[in-house]
PDB file of C-alpha atoms in Angstrom:
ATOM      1  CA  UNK A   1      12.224   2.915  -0.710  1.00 97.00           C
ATOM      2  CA  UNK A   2       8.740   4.052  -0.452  1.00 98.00           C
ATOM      3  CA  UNK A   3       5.939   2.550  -2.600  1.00 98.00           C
ATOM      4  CA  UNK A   4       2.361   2.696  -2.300  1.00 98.00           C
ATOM      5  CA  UNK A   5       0.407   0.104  -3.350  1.00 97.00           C
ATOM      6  CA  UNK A   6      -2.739   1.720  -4.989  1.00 95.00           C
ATOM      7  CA  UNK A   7      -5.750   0.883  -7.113  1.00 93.00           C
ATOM      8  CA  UNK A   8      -9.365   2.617  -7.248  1.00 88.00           C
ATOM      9  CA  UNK A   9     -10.809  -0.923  -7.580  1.00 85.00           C
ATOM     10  CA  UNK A  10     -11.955  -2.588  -4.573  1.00 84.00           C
ATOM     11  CA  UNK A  11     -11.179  -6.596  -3.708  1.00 84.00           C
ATOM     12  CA  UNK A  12      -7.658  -6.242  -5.519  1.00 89.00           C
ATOM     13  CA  UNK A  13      -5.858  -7.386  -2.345  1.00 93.00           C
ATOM     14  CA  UNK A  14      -3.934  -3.901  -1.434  1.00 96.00           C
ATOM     15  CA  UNK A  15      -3.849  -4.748   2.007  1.00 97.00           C
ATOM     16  CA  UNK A  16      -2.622  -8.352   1.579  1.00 97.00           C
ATOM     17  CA  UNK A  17       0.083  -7.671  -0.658  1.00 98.00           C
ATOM     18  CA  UNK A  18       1.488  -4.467   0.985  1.00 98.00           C
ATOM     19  CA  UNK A  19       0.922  -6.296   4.703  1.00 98.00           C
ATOM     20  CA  UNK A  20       2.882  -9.215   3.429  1.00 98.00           C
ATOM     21  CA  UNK A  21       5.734  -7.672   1.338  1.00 98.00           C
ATOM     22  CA  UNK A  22       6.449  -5.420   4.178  1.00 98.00           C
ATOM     23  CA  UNK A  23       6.066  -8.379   6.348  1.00 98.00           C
ATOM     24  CA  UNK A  24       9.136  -9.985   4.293  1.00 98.00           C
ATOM     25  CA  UNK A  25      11.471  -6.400   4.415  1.00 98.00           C
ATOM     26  CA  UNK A  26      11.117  -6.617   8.485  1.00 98.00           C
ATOM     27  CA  UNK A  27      12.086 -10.167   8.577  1.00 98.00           C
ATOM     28  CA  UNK A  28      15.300  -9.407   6.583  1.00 97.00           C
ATOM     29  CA  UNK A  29      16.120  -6.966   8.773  1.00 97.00           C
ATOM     30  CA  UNK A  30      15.178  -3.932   7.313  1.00 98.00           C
ATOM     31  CA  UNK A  31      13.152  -0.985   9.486  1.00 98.00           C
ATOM     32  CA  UNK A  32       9.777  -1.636   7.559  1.00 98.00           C
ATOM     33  CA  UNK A  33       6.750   1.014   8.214  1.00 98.00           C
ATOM     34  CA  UNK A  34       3.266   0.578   6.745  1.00 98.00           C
ATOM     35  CA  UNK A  35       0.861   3.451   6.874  1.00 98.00           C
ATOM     36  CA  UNK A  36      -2.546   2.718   6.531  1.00 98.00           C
ATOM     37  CA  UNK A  37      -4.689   5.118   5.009  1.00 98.00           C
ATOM     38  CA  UNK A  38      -7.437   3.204   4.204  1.00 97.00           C
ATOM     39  CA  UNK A  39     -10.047   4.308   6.894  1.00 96.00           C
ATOM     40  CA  UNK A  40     -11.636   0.566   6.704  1.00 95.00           C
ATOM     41  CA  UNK A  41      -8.342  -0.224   8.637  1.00 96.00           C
ATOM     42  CA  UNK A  42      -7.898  -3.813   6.688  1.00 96.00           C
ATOM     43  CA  UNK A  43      -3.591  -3.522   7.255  1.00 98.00           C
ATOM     44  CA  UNK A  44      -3.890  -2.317  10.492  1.00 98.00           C
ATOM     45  CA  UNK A  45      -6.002  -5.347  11.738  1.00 97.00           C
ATOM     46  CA  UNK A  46      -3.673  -7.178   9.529  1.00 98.00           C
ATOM     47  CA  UNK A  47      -0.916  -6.624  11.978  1.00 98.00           C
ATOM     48  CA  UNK A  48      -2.230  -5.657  14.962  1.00 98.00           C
ATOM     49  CA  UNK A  49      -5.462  -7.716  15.476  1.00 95.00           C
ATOM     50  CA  UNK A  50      -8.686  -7.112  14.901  1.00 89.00           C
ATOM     51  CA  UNK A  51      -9.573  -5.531  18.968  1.00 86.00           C
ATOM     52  CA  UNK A  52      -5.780  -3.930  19.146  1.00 90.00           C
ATOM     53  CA  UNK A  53      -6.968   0.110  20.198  1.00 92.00           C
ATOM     54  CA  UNK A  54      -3.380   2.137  19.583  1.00 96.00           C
ATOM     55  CA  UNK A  55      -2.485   5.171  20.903  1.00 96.00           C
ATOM     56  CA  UNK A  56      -2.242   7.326  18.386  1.00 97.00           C
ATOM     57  CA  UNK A  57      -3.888   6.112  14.856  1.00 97.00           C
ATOM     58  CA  UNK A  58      -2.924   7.994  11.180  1.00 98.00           C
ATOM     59  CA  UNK A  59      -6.094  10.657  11.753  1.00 97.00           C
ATOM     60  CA  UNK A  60      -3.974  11.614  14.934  1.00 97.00           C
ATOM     61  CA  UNK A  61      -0.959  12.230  12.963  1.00 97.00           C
ATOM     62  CA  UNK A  62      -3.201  14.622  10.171  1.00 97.00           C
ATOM     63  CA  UNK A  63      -5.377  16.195  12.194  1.00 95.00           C
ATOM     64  CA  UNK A  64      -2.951  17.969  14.058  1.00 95.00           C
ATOM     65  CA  UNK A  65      -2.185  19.848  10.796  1.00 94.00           C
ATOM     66  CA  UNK A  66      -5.421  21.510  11.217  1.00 93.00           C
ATOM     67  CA  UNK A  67      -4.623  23.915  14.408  1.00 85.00           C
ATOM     68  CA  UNK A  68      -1.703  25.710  14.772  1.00 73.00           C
ATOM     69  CA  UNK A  69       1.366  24.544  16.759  1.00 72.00           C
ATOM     70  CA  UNK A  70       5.071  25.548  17.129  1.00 66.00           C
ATOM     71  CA  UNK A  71       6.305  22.374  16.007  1.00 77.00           C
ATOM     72  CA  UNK A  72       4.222  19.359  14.942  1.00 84.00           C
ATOM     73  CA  UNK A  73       4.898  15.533  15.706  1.00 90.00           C
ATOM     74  CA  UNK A  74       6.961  13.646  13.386  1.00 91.00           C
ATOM     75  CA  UNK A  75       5.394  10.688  12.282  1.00 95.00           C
ATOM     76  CA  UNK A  76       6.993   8.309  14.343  1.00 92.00           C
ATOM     77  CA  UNK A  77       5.382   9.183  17.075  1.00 95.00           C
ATOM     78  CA  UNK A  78       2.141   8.436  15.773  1.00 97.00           C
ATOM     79  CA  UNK A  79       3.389   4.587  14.462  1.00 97.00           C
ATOM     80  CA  UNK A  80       2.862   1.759  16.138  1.00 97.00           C
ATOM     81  CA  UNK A  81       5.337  -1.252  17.018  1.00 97.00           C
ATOM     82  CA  UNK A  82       3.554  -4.704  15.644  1.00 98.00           C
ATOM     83  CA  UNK A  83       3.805  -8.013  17.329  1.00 97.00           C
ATOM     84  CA  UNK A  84       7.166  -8.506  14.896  1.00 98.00           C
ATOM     85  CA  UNK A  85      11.007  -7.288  14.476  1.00 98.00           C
ATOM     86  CA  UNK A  86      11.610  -4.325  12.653  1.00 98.00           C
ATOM     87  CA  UNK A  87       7.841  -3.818  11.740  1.00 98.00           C
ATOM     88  CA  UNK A  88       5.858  -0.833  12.467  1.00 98.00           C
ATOM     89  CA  UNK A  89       2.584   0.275  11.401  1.00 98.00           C
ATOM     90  CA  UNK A  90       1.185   3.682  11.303  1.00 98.00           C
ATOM     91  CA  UNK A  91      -2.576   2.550  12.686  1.00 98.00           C
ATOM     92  CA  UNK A  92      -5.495   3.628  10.496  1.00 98.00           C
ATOM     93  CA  UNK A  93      -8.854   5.235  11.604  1.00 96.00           C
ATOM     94  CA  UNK A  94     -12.619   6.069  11.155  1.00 95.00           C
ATOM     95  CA  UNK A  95     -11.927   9.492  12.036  1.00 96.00           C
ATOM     96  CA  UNK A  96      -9.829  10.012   8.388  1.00 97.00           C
ATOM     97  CA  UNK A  97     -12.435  10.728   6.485  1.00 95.00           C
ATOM     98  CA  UNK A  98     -14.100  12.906   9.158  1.00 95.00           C
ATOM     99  CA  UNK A  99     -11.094  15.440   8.582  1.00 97.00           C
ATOM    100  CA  UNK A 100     -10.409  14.953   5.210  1.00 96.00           C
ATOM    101  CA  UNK A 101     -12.520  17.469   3.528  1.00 96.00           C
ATOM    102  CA  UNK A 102     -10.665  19.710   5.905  1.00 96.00           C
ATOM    103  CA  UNK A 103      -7.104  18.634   4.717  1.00 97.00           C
ATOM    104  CA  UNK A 104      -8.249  19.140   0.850  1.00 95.00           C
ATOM    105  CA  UNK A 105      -9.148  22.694   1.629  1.00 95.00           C
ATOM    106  CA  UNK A 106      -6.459  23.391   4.044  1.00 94.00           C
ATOM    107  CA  UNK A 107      -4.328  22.221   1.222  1.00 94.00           C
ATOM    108  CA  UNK A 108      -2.070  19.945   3.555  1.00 96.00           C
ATOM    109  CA  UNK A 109      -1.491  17.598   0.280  1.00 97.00           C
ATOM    110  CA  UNK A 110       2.795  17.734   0.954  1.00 97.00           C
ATOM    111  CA  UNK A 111       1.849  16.815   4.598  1.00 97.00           C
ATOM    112  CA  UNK A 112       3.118  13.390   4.446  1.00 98.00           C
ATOM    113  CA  UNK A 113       5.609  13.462   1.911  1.00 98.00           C
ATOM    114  CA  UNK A 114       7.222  16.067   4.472  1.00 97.00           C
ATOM    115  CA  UNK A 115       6.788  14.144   6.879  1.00 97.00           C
ATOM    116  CA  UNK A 116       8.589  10.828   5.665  1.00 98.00           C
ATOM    117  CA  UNK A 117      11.466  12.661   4.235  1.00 97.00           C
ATOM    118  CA  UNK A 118      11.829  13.867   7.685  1.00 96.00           C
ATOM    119  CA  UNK A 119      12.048  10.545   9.360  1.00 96.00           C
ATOM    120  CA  UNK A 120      13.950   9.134   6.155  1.00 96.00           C
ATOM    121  CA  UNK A 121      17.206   7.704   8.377  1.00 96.00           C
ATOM    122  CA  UNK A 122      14.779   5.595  10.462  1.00 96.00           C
ATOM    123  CA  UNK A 123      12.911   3.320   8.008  1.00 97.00           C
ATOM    124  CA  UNK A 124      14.517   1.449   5.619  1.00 98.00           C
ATOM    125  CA  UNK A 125      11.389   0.325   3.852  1.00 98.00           C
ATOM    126  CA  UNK A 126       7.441   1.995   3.759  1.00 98.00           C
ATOM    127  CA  UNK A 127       4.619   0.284   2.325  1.00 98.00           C
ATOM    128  CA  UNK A 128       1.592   2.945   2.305  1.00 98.00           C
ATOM    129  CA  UNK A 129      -2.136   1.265   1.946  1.00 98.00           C
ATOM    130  CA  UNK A 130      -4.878   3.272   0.283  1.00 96.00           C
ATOM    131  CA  UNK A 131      -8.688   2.938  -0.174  1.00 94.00           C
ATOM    132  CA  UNK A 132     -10.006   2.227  -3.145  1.00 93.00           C
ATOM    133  CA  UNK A 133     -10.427   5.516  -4.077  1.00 92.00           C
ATOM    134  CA  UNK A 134      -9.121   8.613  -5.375  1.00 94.00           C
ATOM    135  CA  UNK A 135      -8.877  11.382  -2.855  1.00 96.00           C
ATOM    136  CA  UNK A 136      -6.680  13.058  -0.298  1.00 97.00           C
ATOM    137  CA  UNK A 137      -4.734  10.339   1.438  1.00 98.00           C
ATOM    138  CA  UNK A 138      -4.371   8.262  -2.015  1.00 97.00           C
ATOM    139  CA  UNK A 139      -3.035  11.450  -3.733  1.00 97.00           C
ATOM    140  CA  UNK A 140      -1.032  12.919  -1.140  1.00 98.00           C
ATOM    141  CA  UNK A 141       0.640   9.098  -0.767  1.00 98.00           C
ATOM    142  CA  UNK A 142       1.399   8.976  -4.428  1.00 98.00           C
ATOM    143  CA  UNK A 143       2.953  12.333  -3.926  1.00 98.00           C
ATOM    144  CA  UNK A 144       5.208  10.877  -0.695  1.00 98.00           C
ATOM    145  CA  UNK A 145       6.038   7.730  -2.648  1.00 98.00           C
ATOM    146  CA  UNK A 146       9.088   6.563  -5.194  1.00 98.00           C
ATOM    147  CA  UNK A 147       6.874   4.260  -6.691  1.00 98.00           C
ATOM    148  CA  UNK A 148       3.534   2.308  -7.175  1.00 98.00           C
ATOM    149  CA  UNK A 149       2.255  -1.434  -7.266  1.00 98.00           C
ATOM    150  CA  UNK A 150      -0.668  -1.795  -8.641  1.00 96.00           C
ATOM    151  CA  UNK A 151      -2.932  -4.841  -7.390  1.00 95.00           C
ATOM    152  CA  UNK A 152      -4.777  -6.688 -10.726  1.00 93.00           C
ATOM    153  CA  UNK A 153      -7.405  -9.489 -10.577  1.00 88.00           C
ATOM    154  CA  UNK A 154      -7.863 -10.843 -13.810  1.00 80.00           C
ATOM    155  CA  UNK A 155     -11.188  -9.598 -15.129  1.00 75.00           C
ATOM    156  CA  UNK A 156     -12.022  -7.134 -17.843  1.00 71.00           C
ATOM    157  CA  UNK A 157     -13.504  -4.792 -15.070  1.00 74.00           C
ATOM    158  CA  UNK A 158     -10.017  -4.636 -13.550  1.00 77.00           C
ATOM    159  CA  UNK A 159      -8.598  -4.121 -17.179  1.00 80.00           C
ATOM    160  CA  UNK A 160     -10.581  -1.164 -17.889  1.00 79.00           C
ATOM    161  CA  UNK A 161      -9.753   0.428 -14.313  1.00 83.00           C
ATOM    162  CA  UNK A 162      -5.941  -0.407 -15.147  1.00 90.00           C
ATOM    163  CA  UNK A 163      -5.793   2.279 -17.871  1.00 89.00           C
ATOM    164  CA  UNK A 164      -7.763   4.783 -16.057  1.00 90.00           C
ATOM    165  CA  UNK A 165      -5.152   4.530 -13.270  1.00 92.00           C
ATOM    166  CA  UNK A 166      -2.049   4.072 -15.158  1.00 94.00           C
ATOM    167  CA  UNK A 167      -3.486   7.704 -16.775  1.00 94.00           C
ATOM    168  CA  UNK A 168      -3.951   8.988 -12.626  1.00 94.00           C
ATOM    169  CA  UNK A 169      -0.355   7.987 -11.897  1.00 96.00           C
ATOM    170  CA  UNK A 170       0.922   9.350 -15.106  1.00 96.00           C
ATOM    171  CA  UNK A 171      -0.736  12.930 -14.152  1.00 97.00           C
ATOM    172  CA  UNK A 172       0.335  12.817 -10.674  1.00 97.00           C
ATOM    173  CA  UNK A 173       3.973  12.644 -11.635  1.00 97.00           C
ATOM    174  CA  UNK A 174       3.800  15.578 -13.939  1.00 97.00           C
ATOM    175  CA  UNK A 175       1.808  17.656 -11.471  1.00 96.00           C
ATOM    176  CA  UNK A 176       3.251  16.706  -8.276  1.00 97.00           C
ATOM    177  CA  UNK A 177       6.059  14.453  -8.022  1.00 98.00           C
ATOM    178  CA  UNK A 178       8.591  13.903 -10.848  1.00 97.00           C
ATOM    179  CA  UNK A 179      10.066  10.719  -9.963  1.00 96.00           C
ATOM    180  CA  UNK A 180       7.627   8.616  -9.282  1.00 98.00           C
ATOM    181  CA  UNK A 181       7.412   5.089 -11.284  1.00 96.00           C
ATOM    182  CA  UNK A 182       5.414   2.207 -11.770  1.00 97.00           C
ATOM    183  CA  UNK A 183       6.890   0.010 -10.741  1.00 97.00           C
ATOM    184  CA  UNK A 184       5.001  -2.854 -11.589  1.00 96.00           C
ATOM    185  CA  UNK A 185       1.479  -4.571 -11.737  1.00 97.00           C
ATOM    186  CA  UNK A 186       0.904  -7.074  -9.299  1.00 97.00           C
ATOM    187  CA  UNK A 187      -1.237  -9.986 -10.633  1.00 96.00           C
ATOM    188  CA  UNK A 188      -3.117 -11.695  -7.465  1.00 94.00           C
ATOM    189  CA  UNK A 189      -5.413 -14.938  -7.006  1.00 91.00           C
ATOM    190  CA  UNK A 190      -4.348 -15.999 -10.388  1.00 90.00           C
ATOM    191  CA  UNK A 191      -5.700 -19.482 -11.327  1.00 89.00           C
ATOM    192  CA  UNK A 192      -3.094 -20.787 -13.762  1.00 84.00           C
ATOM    193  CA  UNK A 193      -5.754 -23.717 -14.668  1.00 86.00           C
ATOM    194  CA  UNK A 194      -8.221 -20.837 -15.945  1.00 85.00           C
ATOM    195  CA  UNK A 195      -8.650 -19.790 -19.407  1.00 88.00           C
ATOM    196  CA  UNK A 196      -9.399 -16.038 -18.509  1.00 87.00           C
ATOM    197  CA  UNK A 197      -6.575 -15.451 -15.965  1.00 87.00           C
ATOM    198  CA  UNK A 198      -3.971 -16.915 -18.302  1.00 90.00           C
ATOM    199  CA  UNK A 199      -5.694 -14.704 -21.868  1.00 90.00           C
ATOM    200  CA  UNK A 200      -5.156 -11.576 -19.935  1.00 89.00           C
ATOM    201  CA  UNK A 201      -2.147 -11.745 -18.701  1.00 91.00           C
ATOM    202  CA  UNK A 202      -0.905 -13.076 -22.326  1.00 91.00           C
ATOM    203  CA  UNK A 203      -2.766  -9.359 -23.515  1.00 90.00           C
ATOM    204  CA  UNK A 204      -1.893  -7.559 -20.800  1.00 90.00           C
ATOM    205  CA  UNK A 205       2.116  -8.579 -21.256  1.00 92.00           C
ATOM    206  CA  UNK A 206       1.473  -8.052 -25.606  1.00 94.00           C
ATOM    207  CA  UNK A 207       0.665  -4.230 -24.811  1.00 93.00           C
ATOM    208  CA  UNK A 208       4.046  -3.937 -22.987  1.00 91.00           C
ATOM    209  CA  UNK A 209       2.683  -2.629 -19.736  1.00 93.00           C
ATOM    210  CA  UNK A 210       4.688  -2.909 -17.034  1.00 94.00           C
ATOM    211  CA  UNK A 211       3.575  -6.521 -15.743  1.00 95.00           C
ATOM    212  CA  UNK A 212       6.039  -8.111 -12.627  1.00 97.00           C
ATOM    213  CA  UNK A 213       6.797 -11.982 -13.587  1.00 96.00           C
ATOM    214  CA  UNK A 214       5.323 -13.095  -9.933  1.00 97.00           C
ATOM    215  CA  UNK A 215       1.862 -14.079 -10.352  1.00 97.00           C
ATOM    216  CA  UNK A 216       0.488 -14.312  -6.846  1.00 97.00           C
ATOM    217  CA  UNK A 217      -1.528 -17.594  -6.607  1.00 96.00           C
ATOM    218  CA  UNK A 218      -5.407 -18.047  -5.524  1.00 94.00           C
ATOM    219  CA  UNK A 219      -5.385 -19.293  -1.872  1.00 95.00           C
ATOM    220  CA  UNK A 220      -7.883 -19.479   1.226  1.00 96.00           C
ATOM    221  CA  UNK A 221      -4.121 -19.379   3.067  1.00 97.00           C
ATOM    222  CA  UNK A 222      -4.204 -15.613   2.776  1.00 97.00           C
ATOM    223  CA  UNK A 223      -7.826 -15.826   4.056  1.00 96.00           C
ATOM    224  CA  UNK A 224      -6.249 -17.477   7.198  1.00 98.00           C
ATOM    225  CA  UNK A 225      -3.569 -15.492   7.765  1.00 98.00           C
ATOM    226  CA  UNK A 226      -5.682 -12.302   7.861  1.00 97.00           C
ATOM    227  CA  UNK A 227      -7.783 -14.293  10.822  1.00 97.00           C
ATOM    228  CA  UNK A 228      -4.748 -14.940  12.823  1.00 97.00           C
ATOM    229  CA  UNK A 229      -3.085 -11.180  12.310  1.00 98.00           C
ATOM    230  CA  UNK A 230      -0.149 -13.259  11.271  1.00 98.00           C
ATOM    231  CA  UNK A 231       1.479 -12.580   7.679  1.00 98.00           C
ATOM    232  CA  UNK A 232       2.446 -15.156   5.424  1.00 98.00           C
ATOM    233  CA  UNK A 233       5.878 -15.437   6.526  1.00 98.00           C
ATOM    234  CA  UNK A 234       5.749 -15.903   9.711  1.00 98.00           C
ATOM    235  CA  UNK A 235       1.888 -17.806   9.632  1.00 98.00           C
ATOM    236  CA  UNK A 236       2.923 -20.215   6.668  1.00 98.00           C
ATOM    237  CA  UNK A 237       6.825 -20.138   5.271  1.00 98.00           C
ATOM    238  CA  UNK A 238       6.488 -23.046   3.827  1.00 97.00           C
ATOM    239  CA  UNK A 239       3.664 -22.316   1.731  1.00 98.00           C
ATOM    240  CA  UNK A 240       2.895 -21.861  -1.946  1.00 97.00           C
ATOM    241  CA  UNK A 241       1.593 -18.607  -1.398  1.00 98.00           C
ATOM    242  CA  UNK A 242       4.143 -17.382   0.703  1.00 98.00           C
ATOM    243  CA  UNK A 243       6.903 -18.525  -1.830  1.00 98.00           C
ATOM    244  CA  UNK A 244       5.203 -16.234  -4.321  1.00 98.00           C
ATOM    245  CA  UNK A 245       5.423 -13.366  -2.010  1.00 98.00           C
ATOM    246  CA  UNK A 246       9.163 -14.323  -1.494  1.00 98.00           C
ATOM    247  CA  UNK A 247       9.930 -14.454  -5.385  1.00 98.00           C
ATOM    248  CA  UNK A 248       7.790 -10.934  -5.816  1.00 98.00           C
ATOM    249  CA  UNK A 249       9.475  -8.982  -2.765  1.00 98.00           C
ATOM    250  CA  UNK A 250      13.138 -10.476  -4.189  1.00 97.00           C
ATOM    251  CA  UNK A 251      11.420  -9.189  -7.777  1.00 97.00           C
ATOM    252  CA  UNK A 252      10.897  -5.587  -6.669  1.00 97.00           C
ATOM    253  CA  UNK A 253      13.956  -5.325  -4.703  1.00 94.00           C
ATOM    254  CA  UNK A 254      16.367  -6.153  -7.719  1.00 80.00           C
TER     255      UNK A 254
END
């Protein structure tokens, strides 16, 4: 399965949730890659520390679309191996948006969609990261994806974005890729004791959108486990926090 977990809003938690999910598909066993496409390289630190310098980095793996060669890399050979089992990362970069205007008029949009499908026997499991933005690497994951999660804070700022994206998504899969779903909005730092947390989620659910049950809770944890590169799992099993990542991954997984 490959979902991309994707909203044009900043501060949603994108990195957190697709670090951490994937985090919980490697320690089951399954091959687990994340891509990072976000050049602020949030994930990437995530997993591989904030000073780690790898090899090759996601800008490698696109740039080399640019000149003309034979035979290109697959992907794999641009990924990284992280500090745990059966979790890889495909390193994010700076240099992405250096190229990208380059990619958009090259029109290498199917790039990474090819790409994937070619290393499809290998990886069980690929969470993609965006920025918080729509523009070549968000569009050309939605394109290489089965489905999306969509990050949601609780606000009416982050209500109004919702619909704008759930429009995006919806014109993505009639222009580009058929098959891709929703496959579910992700409600994070939710403060059950709050008033406007629990009102729009009641509103939210009322319009039938396509809500998951796991509401991920509010907790300087996650703040923690970003400073010690460690996710959730494998920083804090016991936790709250991590419990609710446990019930969502088991959620999406069916």
């Amino acid at each position: 399965m490959r979902r991309v977990v994707f909203n044009q809003k900043g501060g949603v938690g994108k990195s957190s949730i697709a670090v951490n999910l994937a985090a919980l598909a490697a320690s089951s066993g399954r091959r687990t890659l994340v891509i990072d496409l976000d050049p602020q390289g949030n994930a990437s630190q995530y997993l591989l520390g904030a000073g780690a310098q790898p090899p090759h980095t996601a800008a490698d793996f696109f740039e080399q679309f640019l000149a003309f060669r034979l035979q290109n890399e697959g992907l794999d050979a641009f990924a990284s191996a992280t500090p745990f089992a059966y979790l890889r990362v495909l390193p994010s970069s700076p240099d992405l948006g250096e190229i990208q205007g380059k990619l958009e008029q090259r029109y290498k949009i199917f790039k990474l969609r090819d790409a994937l499908d070619a290393v499809a026997d290998e990886f069980d499991e690929v969470f993609i990261d965006t920025a918080p933005a729509f523009n070549f690497y968000s569009l050309s994951a939605l394109i290489a994806a089965d489905a999306v999660l969509i990050p949601f804070d609780c606000d009416d700022f982050s209500r109004q974005a919702l619909y704008q994206l759930l429009d995006r998504v919806a014109e993505v899969r009639a222009d580009h890729n058929e098959t891709l779903q929703v496959e579910g909005i992700v409600v994070n730092q939710y403060q059950s004791n709050a008033n406007l947390p629990q009102r729009v989620v009641g509103e939210l659910r009322s319009e039938n959108l396509p809500l998951l049950d796991t509401l991920l809770p509010a907790s300087v944890k996650m703040r923690e486990s970003h400073e010690a590169a460690t996710p959730l799992v494998h920083f804090a099993p016991r936790h709250k926090l991590t419990q609710a990542f446990e019930d969502l991954f088991a959620e999406i997984s069916g």
